[in-house]
Coordinates of C-alpha atoms in Angstrom, one line a residue:
M1 CA -4.7 30.5 -13.6
E2 CA -7.8 32.0 -11.9
N3 CA -8.7 29.1 -9.5
P4 CA -5.8 26.8 -8.6
Y5 CA -8.0 24.4 -6.6
L6 CA -10.4 21.6 -7.7
V7 CA -12.7 19.3 -5.9
E8 CA -14.2 16.2 -7.6
P9 CA -15.0 12.6 -7.2
A10 CA -11.9 10.5 -8.3
K11 CA -12.4 9.4 -11.9
T12 CA -10.3 6.3 -11.4
G13 CA -8.7 4.6 -8.4
R14 CA -5.2 5.4 -9.6
S15 CA -4.6 8.7 -7.9
S16 CA -3.1 8.8 -4.4
C17 CA -3.1 11.3 -1.6
K18 CA -0.1 13.7 -1.6
L19 CA 0.1 13.6 2.2
C20 CA -0.7 10.1 3.4
K21 CA 0.2 8.3 0.2
T22 CA -2.9 6.1 0.3
P23 CA -4.8 5.4 -2.9
I24 CA -8.0 7.5 -3.5
A25 CA -10.7 5.1 -4.5
K26 CA -12.9 5.7 -7.6
D27 CA -15.7 8.2 -6.9
Q28 CA -14.2 9.2 -3.5
L29 CA -13.9 13.0 -3.1
R30 CA -10.5 14.4 -3.7
F31 CA -9.1 17.9 -3.4
G32 CA -6.6 19.1 -6.0
T33 CA -4.1 21.9 -6.0
Y34 CA -2.8 23.0 -9.4
L35 CA 1.0 22.8 -9.8
E36 CA 3.1 23.8 -12.8
L37 CA 6.4 22.1 -13.3
M38 CA 8.7 22.7 -16.3
G39 CA 5.8 24.2 -18.3
H40 CA 3.5 21.3 -17.6
G41 CA 0.5 21.7 -15.3
S42 CA -1.1 19.0 -13.1
Y43 CA -3.1 18.6 -10.0
A44 CA -1.6 17.2 -6.7
Y45 CA -4.5 15.5 -4.9
R46 CA -5.3 15.0 -1.3
C47 CA -8.1 12.9 0.3
L48 CA -10.4 15.1 2.4
K49 CA -9.1 13.9 5.7
C50 CA -5.7 15.3 4.8
V51 CA -6.9 18.8 4.1
T52 CA -5.1 20.9 6.7
A53 CA -5.8 24.2 8.3
K54 CA -3.0 25.8 6.3
V55 CA -4.6 24.5 3.0
A56 CA -8.0 25.8 4.1
S57 CA -6.5 29.2 4.9
N58 CA -4.8 29.3 1.5
V59 CA -8.1 28.5 -0.2
V60 CA -9.8 31.3 1.7
T61 CA -7.0 33.7 0.8
R62 CA -6.8 32.9 -2.9
V63 CA -10.5 32.2 -3.9
G64 CA -12.5 33.5 -1.0
S65 CA -14.2 30.4 0.4
P66 CA -14.4 26.6 -0.1
E67 CA -17.7 27.1 -2.1
S68 CA -15.6 29.0 -4.7
V69 CA -13.4 26.0 -5.5
S70 CA -13.7 24.7 -9.0
G71 CA -16.0 21.7 -9.3
Y72 CA -17.9 22.5 -6.1
D73 CA -21.1 23.4 -8.1
T74 CA -21.1 20.0 -9.8
L75 CA -21.0 18.0 -6.6
S76 CA -24.1 16.3 -5.1
A77 CA -25.5 17.9 -1.9
A78 CA -24.0 15.1 0.2
D79 CA -20.6 15.6 -1.3
Q80 CA -20.8 19.4 -0.8
T81 CA -21.6 18.8 2.8
A82 CA -18.7 16.4 3.2
F83 CA -16.3 18.9 1.5
L84 CA -17.4 21.8 3.7
A85 CA -17.1 19.6 6.8
A86 CA -13.5 18.7 5.9
F87 CA -12.6 22.3 5.6
A88 CA -14.4 23.2 8.9
T89 CA -12.6 20.5 10.8
A90 CA -9.2 20.8 9.1
P91 CA -6.4 19.9 11.5
D92 CA -3.2 21.7 12.1
P93 CA -0.6 20.7 9.4
K94 CA 1.8 19.2 12.0
E95 CA -1.0 17.1 13.4
A96 CA -2.1 15.9 10.0
K97 CA 1.5 15.0 9.0
A98 CA 1.9 13.1 12.3
A99 CA -1.4 11.2 11.7
A100 CA -0.3 10.4 8.1
A101 CA 3.0 9.2 9.3
A102 CA 1.3 7.0 11.9
E103 CA -1.0 5.6 9.3
A104 CA 1.9 4.9 7.0
Q105 CA 3.8 3.2 9.8
K106 CA 0.8 1.0 10.6
K107 CA 0.5 0.0 7.0
A108 CA 4.2 -0.9 6.8
A109 CA 3.9 -3.0 10.0
E110 CA 0.9 -4.9 8.5
E111 CA 2.9 -5.5 5.2
K112 CA 5.9 -6.7 7.2
K113 CA 3.6 -9.1 9.2
A114 CA 2.1 -10.4 6.0
A115 CA 5.5 -10.9 4.5
A116 CA 6.8 -12.8 7.6
A117 CA 3.7 -15.1 7.5
K118 CA 4.3 -15.7 3.8
A119 CA 7.9 -16.5 4.4
R120 CA 7.0 -19.0 7.2
A121 CA 4.5 -20.7 4.9
G122 CA 7.2 -20.9 2.2
K123 CA 9.7 -22.5 4.6
A124 CA 7.2 -25.0 5.8
K125 CA 6.4 -25.9 2.2
A126 CA 10.1 -26.3 1.5
R127 CA 10.6 -28.6 4.5
G128 CA 7.7 -30.7 3.4
K129 CA 9.0 -31.0 -0.1
A130 CA 12.5 -32.0 1.2
K131 CA 11.0 -34.6 3.5
A132 CA 9.0 -36.1 0.6
Q133 CA 12.1 -36.1 -1.6
A134 CA 14.1 -37.9 1.1
K135 CA 11.3 -40.5 1.5
A136 CA 11.2 -41.1 -2.3
A137 CA 15.0 -41.5 -2.4
A138 CA 14.8 -44.0 0.5
K139 CA 12.2 -46.0 -1.4
A140 CA 14.3 -46.0 -4.5
R141 CA 17.4 -47.6 -2.8
P142 CA 17.7 -51.3 -3.3
K143 CA 17.3 -53.4 -0.2
A144 CA 19.7 -56.2 0.7
K145 CA 18.1 -59.6 0.5
G146 CA 18.9 -62.3 3.1
K147 CA 22.0 -62.4 5.2
A148 CA 25.2 -60.8 4.2
A149 CA 27.9 -63.2 3.0
P150 CA 30.7 -63.7 5.5
V151 CA 34.0 -62.2 4.6
R152 CA 36.7 -64.9 3.9
K153 CA 40.3 -64.4 4.3

């Protein structure tokens, strides 16, 4: 394959970034690297914030410049500027991985907090339901009328 790289707006919102694992929204720019596994070719996509200095240097080595990446010519002027800016400010791979890990950890903490809140709400609902059932059972019990008869021997 001549050009193993591709830049394009995401066609759907189903792809996710290879590095930070977040979904890439529809029409958001994504950068793809062509991979061939077991005779089948596919692109592994990254969001532009996850393009690292190593990836940028590989692009320069293999195709010459970011402007030579497939799909660059079809982008709007604003998208071309954003793509070139991502390559110009590409962080060191270790920094990008650390940032992606921190973002994933933050997301996991938010999900854990939401799950805990949901569990608390579920417990409160269960307590309320149990209280209502106990009240209904107490109402259903027959009440004794008058005084109890004395026990004779």
